[in-house]
Backbone as JSON, one array per atom type, in Angstrom:
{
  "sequence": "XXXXXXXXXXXXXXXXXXXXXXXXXXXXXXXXXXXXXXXXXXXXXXXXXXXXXXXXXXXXXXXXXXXXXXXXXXXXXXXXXXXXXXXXXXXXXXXXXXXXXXXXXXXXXXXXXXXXXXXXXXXXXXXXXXXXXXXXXXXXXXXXXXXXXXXXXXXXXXXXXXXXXXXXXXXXXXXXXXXXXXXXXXXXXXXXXXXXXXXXXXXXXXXXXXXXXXXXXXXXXXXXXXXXXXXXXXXXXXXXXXXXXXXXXX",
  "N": [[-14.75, -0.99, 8.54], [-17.24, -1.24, 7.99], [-18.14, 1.12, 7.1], [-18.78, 1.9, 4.17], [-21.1, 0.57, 3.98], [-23.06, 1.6, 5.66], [-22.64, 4.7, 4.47], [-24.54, 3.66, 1.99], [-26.82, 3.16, 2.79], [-27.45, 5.0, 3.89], [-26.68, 6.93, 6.26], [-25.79, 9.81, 7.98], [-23.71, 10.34, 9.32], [-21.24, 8.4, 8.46], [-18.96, 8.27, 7.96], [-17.47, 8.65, 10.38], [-18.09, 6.69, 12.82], [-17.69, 4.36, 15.49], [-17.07, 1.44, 16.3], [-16.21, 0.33, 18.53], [-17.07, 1.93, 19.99], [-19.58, 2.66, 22.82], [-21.55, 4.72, 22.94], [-21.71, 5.52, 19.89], [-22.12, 2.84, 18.85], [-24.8, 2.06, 19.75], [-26.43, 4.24, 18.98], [-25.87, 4.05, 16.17], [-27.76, 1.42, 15.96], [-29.97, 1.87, 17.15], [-30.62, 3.63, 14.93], [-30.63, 2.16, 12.61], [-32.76, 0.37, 13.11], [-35.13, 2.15, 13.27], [-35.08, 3.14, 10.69], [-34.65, 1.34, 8.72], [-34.45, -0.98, 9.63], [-37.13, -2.33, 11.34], [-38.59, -3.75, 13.21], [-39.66, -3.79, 15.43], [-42.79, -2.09, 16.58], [-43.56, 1.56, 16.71], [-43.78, 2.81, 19.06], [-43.16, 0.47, 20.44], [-40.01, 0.9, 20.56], [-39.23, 2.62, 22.25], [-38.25, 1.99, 24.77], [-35.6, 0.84, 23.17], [-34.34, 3.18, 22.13], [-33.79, 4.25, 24.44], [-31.1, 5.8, 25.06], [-28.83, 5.67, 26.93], [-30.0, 4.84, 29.08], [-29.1, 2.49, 32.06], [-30.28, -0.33, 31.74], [-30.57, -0.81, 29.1], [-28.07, -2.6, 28.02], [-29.62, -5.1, 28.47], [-32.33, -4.9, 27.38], [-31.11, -4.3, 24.52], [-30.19, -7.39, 24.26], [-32.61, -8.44, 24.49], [-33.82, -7.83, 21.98], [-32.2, -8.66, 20.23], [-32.16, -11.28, 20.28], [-34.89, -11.26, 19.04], [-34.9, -10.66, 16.79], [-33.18, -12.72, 15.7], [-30.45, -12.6, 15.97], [-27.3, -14.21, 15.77], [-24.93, -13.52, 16.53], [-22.95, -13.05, 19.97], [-21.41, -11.79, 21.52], [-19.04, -9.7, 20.49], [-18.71, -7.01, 20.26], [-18.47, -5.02, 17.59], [-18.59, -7.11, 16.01], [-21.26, -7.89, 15.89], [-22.13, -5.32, 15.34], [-21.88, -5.25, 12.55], [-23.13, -7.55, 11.58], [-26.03, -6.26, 11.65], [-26.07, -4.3, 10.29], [-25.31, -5.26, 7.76], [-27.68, -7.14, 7.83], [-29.62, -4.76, 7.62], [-28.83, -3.73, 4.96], [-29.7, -6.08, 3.58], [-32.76, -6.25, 3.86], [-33.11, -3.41, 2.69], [-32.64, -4.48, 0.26], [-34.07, -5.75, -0.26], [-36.65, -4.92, -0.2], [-37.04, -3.18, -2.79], [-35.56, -4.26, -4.94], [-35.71, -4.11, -7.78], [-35.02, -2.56, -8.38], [-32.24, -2.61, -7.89], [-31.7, -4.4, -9.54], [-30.56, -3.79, -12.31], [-27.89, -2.52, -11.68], [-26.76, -4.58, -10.66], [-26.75, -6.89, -12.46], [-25.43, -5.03, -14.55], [-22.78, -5.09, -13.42], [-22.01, -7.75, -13.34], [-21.95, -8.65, -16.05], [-19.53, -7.16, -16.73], [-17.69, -8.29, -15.04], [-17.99, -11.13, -16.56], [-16.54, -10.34, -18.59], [-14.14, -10.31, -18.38], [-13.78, -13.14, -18.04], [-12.6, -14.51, -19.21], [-9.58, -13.86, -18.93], [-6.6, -14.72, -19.18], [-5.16, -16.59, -16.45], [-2.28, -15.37, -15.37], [0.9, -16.63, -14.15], [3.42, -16.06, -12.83], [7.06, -16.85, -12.9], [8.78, -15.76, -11.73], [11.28, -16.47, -9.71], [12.0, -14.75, -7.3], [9.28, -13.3, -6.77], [8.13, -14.53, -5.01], [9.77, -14.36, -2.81], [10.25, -14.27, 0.83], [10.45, -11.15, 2.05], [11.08, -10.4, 5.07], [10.9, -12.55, 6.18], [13.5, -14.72, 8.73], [15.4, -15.99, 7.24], [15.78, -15.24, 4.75], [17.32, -12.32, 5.93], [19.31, -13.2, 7.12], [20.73, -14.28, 4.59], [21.05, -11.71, 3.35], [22.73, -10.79, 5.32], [25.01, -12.3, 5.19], [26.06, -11.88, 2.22], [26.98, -9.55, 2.51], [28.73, -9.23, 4.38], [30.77, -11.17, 2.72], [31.08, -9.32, 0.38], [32.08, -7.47, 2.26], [30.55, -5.46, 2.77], [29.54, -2.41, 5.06], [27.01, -3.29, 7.86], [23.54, -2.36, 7.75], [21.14, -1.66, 10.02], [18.25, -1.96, 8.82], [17.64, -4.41, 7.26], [17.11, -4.01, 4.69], [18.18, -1.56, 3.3], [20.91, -2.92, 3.83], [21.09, -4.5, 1.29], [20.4, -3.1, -0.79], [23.09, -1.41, -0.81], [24.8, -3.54, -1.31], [23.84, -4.54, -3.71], [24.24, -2.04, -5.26], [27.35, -1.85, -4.9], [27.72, -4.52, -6.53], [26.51, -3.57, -8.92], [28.22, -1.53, -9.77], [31.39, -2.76, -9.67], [31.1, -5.08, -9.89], [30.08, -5.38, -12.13], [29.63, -6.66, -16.44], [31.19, -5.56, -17.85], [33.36, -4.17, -16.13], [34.86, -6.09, -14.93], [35.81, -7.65, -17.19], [37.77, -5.54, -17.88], [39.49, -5.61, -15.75], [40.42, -8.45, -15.0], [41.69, -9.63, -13.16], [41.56, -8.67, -11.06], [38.99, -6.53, -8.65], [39.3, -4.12, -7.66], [39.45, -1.09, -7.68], [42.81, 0.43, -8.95], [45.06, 2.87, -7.7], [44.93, 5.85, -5.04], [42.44, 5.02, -2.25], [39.82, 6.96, -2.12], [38.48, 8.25, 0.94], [36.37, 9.55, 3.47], [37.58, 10.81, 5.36], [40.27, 10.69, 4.61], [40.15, 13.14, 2.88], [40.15, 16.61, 1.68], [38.23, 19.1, 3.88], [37.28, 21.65, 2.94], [36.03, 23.05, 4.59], [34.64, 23.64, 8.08], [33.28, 22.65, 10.28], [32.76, 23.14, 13.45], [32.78, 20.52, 15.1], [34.15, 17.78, 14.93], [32.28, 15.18, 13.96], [30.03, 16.02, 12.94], [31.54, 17.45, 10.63], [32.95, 14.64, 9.47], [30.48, 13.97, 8.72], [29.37, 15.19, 6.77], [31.8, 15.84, 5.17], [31.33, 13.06, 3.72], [28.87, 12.95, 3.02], [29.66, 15.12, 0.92], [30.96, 13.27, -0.55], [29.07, 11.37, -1.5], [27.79, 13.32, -3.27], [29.76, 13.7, -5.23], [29.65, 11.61, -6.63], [27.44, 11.02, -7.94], [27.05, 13.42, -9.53], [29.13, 12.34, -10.93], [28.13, 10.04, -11.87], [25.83, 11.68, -13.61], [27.48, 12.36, -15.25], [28.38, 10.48, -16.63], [26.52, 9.41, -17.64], [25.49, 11.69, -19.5], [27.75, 11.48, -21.41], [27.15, 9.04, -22.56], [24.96, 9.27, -23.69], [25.01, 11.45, -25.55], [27.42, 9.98, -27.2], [26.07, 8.01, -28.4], [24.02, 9.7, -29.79], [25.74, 10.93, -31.5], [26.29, 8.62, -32.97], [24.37, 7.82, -34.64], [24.24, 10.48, -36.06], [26.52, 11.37, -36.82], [27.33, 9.3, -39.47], [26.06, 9.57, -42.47], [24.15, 8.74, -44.85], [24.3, 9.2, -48.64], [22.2, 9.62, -51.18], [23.07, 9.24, -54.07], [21.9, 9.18, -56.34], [19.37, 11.7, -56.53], [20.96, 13.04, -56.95], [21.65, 16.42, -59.5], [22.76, 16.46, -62.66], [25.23, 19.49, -64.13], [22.54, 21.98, -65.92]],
  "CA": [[-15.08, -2.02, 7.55], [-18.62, -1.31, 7.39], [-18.8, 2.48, 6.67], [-19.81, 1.77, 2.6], [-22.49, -0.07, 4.18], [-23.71, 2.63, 6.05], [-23.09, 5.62, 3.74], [-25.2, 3.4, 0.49], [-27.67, 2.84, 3.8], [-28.11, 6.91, 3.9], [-26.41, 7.25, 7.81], [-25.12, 10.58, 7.99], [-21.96, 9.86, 10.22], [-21.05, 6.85, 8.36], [-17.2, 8.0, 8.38], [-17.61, 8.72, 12.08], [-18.71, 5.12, 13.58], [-16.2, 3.73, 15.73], [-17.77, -0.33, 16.35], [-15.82, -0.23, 19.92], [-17.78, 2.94, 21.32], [-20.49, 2.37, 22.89], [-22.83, 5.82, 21.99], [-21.75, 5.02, 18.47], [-22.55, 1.36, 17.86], [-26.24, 2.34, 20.26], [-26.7, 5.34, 17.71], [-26.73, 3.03, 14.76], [-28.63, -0.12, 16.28], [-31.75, 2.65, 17.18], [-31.12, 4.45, 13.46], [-30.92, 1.02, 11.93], [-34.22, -0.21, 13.67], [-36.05, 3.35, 13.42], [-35.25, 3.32, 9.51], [-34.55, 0.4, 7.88], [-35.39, -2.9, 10.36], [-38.55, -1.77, 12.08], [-38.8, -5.04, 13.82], [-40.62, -2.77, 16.24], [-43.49, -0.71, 16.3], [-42.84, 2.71, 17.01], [-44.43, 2.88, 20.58], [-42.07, -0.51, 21.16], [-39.0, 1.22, 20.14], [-38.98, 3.27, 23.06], [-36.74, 1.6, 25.44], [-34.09, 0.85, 22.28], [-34.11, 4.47, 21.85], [-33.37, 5.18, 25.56], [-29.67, 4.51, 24.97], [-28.3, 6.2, 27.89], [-29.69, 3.74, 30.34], [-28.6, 1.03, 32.58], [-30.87, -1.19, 31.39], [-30.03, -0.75, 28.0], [-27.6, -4.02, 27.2], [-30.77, -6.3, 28.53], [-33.3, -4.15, 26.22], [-30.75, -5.08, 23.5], [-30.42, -8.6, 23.86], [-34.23, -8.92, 23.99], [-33.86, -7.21, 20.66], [-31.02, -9.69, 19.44], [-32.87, -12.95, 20.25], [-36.13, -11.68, 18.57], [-34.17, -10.5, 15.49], [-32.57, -13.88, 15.79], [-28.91, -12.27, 15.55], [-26.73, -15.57, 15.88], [-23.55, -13.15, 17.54], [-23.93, -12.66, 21.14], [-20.43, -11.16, 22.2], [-18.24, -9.09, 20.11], [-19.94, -5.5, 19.47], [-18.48, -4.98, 16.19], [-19.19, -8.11, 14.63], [-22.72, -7.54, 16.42], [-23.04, -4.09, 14.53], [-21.57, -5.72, 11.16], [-24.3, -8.44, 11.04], [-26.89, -5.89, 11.79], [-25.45, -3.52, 9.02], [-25.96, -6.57, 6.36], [-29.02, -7.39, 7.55], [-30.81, -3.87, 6.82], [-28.79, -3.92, 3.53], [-30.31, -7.35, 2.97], [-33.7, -5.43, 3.93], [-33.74, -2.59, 2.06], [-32.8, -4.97, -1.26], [-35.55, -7.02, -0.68], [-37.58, -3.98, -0.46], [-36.64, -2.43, -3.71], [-35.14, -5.67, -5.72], [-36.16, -4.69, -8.53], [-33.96, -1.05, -8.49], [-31.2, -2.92, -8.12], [-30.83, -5.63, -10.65], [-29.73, -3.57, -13.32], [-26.68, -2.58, -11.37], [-25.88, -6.05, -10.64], [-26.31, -7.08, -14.12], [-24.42, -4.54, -15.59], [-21.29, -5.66, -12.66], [-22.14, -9.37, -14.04], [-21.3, -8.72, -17.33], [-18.12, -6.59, -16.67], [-17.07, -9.7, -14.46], [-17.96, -12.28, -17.59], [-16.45, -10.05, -19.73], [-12.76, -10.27, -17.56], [-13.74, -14.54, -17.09], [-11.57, -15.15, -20.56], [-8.41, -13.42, -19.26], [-5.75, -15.87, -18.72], [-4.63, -16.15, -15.36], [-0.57, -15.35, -16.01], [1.77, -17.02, -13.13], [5.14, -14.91, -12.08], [7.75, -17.69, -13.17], [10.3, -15.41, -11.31], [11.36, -16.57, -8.11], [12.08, -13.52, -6.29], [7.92, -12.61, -6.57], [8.05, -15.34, -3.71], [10.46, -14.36, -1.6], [9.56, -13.54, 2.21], [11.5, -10.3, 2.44], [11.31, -9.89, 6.4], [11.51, -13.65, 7.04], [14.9, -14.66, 9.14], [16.22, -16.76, 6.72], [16.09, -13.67, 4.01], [17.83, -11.65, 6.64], [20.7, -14.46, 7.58], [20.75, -14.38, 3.31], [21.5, -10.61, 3.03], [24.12, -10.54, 6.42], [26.06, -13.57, 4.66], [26.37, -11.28, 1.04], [26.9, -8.05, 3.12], [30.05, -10.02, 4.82], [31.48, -11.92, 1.89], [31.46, -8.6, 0.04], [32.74, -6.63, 2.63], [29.84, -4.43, 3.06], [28.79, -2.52, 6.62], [25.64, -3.66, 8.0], [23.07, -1.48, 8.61], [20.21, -1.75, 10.61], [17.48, -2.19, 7.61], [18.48, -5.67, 6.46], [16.89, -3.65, 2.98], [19.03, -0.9, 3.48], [22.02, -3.07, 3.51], [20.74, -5.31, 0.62], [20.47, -1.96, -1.52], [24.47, -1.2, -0.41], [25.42, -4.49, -2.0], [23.56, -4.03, -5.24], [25.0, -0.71, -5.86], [28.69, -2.44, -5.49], [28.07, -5.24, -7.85], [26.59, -2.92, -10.39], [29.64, -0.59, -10.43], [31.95, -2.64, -9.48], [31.05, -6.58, -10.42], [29.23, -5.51, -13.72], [30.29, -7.54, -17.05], [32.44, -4.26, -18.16], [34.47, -4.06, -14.87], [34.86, -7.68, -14.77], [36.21, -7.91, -18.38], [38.62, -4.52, -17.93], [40.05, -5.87, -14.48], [39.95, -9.54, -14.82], [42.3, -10.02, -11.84], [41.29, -7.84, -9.41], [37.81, -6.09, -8.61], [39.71, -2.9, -7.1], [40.37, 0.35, -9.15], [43.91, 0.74, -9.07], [45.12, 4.28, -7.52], [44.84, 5.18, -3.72], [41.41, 5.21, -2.74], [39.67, 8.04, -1.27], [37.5, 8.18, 2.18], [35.2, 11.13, 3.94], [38.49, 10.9, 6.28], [41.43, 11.6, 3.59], [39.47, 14.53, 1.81], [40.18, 17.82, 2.79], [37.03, 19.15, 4.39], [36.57, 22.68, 2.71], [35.0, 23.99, 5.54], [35.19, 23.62, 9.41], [31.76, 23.31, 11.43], [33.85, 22.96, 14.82], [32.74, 19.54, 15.69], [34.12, 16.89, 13.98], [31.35, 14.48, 13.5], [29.46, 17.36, 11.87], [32.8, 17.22, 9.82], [32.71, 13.35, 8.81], [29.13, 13.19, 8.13], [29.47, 16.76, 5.74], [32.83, 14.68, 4.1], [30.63, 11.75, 3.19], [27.63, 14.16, 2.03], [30.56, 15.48, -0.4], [31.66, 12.08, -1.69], [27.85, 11.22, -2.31], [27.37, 14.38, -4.25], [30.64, 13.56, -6.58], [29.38, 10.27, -7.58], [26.23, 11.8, -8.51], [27.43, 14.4, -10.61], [30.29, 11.28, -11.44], [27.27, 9.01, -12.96], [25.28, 12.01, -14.08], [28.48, 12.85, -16.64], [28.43, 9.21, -17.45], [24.95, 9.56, -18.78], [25.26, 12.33, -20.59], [28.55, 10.48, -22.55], [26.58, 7.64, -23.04], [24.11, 9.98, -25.04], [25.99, 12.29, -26.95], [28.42, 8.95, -28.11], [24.82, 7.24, -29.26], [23.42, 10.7, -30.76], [26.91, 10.68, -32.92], [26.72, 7.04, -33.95], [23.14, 8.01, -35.31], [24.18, 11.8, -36.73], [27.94, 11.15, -37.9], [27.23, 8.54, -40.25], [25.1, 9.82, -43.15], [24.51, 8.05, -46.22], [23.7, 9.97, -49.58], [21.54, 9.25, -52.64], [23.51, 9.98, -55.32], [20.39, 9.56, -57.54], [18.72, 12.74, -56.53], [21.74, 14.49, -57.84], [21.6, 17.18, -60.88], [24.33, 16.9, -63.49], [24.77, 20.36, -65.53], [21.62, 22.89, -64.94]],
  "C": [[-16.53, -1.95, 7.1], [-18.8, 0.37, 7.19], [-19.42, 2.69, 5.44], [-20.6, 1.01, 3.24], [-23.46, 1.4, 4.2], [-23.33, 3.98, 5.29], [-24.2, 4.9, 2.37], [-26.44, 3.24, 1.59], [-28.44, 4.57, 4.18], [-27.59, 7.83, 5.85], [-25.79, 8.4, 7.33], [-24.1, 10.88, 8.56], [-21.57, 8.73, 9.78], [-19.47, 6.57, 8.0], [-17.04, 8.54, 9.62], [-17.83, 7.63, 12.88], [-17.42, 5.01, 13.83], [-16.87, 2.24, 16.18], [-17.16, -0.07, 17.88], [-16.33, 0.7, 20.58], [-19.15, 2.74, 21.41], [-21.62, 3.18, 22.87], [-22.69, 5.32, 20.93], [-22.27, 3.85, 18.24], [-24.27, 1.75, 18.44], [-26.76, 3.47, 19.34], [-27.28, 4.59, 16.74], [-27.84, 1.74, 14.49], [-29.72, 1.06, 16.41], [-31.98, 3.45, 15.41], [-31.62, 3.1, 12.61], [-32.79, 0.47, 12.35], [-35.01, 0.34, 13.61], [-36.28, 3.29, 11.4], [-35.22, 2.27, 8.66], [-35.2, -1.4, 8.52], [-36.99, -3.06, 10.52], [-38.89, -3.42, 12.28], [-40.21, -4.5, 14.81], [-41.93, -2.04, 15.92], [-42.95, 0.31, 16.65], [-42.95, 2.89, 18.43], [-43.3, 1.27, 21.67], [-40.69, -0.34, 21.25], [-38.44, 2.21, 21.62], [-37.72, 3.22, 24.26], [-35.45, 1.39, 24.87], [-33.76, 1.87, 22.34], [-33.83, 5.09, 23.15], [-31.53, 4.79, 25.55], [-28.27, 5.07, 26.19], [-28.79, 5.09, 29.01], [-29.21, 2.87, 30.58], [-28.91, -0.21, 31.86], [-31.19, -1.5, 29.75], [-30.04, -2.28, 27.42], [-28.83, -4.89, 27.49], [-32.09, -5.98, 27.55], [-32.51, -4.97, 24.65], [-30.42, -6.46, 23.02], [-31.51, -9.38, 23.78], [-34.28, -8.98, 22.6], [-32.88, -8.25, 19.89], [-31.56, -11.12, 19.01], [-34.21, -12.9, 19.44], [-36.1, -11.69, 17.26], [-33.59, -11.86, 14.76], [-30.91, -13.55, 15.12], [-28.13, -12.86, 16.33], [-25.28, -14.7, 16.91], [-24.15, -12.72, 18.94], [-22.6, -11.9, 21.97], [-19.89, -9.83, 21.75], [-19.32, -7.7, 19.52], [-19.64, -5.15, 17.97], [-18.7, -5.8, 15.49], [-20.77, -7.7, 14.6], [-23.23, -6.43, 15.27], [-22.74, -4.47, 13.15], [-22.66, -6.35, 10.64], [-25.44, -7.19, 11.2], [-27.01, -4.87, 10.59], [-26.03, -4.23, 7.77], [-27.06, -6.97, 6.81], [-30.09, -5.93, 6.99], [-30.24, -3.57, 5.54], [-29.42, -4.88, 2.62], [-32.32, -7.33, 2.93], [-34.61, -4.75, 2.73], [-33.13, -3.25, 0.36], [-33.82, -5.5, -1.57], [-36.72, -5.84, -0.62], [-37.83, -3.64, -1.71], [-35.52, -3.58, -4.58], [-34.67, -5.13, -6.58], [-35.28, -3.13, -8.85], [-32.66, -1.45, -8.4], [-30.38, -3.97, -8.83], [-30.41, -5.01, -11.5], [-28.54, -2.95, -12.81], [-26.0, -4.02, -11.38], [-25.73, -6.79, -11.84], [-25.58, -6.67, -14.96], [-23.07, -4.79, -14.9], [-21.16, -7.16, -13.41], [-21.47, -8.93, -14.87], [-19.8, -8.05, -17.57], [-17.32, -7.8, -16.08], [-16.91, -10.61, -15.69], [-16.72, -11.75, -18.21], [-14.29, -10.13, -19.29], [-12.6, -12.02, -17.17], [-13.13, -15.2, -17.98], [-10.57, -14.37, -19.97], [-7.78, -14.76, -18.59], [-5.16, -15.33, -17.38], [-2.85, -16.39, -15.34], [0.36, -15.28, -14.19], [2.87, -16.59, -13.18], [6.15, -16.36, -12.52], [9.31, -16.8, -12.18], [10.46, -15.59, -9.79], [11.26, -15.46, -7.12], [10.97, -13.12, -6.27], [7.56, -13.55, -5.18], [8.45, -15.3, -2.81], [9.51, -14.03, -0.34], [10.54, -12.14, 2.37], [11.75, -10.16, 3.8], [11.27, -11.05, 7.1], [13.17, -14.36, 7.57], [15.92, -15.32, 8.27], [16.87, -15.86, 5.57], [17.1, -12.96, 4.31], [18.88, -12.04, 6.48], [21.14, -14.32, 5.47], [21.63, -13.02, 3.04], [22.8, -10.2, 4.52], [25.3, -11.34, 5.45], [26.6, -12.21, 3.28], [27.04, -10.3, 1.59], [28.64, -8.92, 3.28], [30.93, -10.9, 3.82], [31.81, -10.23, 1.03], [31.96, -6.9, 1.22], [32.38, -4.8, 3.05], [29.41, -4.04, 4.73], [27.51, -2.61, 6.42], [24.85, -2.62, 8.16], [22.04, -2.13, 9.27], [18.7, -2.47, 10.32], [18.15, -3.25, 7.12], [18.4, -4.93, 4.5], [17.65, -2.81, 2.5], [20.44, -1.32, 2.78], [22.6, -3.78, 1.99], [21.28, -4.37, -0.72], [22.14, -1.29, -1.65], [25.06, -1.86, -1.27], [24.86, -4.25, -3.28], [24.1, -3.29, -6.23], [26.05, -1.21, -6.05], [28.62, -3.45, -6.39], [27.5, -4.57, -8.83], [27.82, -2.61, -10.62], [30.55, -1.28, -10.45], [32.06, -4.9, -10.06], [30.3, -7.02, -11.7], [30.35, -6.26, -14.95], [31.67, -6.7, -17.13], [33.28, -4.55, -17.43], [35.4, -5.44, -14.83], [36.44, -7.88, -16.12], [37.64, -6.61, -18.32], [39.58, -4.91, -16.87], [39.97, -7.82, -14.07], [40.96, -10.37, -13.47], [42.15, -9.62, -10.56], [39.78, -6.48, -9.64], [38.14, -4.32, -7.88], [40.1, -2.05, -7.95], [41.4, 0.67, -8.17], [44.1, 2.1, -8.64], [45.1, 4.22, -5.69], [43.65, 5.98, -3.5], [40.92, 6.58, -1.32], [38.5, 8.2, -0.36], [37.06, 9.55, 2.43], [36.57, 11.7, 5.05], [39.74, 11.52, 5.87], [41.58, 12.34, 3.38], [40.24, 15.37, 2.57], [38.48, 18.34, 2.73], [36.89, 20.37, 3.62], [35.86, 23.29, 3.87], [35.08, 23.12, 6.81], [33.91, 24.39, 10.36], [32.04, 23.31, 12.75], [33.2, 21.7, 15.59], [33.23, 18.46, 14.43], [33.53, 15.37, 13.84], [30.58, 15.12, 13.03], [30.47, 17.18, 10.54], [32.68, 15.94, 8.66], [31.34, 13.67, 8.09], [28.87, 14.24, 6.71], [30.4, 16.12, 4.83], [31.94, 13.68, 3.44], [29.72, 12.46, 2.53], [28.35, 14.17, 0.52], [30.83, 14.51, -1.32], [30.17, 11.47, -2.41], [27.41, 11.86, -3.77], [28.17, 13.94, -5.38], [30.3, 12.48, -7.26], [28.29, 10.59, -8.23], [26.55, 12.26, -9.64], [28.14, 13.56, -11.22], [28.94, 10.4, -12.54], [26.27, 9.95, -13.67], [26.07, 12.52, -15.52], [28.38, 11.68, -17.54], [27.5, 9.21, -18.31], [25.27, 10.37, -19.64], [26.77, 12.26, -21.55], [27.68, 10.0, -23.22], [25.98, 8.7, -24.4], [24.83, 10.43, -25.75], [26.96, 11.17, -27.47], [27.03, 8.32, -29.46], [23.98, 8.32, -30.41], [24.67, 10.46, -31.79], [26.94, 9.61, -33.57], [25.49, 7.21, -35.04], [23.54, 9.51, -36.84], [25.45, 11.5, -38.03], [27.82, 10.38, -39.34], [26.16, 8.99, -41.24], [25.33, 8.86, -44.45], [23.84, 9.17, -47.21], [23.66, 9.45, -50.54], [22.11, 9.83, -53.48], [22.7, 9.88, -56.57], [19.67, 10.92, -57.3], [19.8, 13.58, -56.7], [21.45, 15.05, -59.14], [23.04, 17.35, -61.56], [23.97, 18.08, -64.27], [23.16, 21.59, -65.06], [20.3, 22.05, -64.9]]
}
């Protein structure tokens, strides 16, 4: 969370920091204090900079209380505040290098403080998808239409969708208004004949079902290309002609 600190800060490991190791966060508290804090003289810096000793953490909470850095537990918040303070440092050093960035962010901000803020009116942007009641929502549909469950409440959600497109769309509806079943006898991964014989048969099934995937595929990719070629002809077939730009005679 603080590595854009420390790369606009000039650290040269500043996608290397891990906040919970303790060389790393002692690395940056002596770079921070050597380059940018200097709370210290240089000749006082000496014991911060021993960061291998024992006596270390008591060196650094001398250093905490004189700094007056308000955290006294958590090492990464510890190295966070210390992070924003030599950013808060080296601005006040150099102010005056960085107002025309912030001025020119200002005005990109103003210039975005007329957009209307536009509210979702559609319920479903609210849902909880992975709260239980959701879940208990998509088992109930799954079971009224007669779908298996899977595992993925989204999974199964996606199952049901697919059958009321194909199968509860207006079309279907309107062609079959008594019954939601196509007529004929229907055909399973179990019925088929298999074409081929991997010598286990659950290899078998799951290769059958593959197959019936594939035909619907190729089954809705024919549909499409109906659809088009009916809509290119409704456009092509029909011509009208100007019988004003005809020539009578030469």
């Amino acid at each position: 969370m603080f590595e854009r600190k420390l790369k606009a800060l000039g650290y040269l490991e500043w996608d290397k920091v891990n906040g919970n190791n303790n060389q790393h966060f002692r690395k940056v508290i002596v770079w921070l204090e050597d380059q940018k804090i200097r709370h210290y003289t240089i000749d006082d810096r000496m014991q911060l900079r021993d960061i291998t000793s024992p006596e270390w953490p008591k060196v650094f909470e001398k250093y905490c209380n004189e700094v007056k850095c308000p955290i006294t537990k958590n090492t990464t918040d510890q190295l966070e505040w210390f992070i924003g303070y030599a950013v808060w440092l080296e601005f006040g050093d150099d102010c005056q290098k960085y107002k025309g960035i912030i001025g020119s962010k200002a005005k990109v901000i103003n210039k975005g403080a007329n957009v209307p803020n536009v509210k979702s009116v559609n319920p479903l942007d609210n849902l909880d998808f992975d709260s239980n009641a959701f879940k208990i929502g998509v088992s109930s549909i799954a079971k009224l239409l007669r779908v298996p469950q899977h595992s993925d409440h989204l999974v199964t959600l996606q199952a049901c969708s697919k059958l009321v497109c194909n199968k509860l769309n207006v079309e279907t509806v309107k062609q079959r208004p008594n019954t939601m079943t196509a007529k004929g006898k229907s055909l399973t991964a179990m019925t088929i004949g298999p074409g081929f014989n991997m010598g286990d048969i659950m290899l078998d099934n799951a290769a059958r079902g593959l197959s019936l995937l594939y035909i619907q595929d190729l089954r809705n990719l024919q549909t499409k290309i109906n659809e088009t070629i009916v809509a290119v002809q409704n456009i092509t077939a029909n011509p009208k002609t100007d019988t004003k730009l005809g020539k009578v005679g030469k």
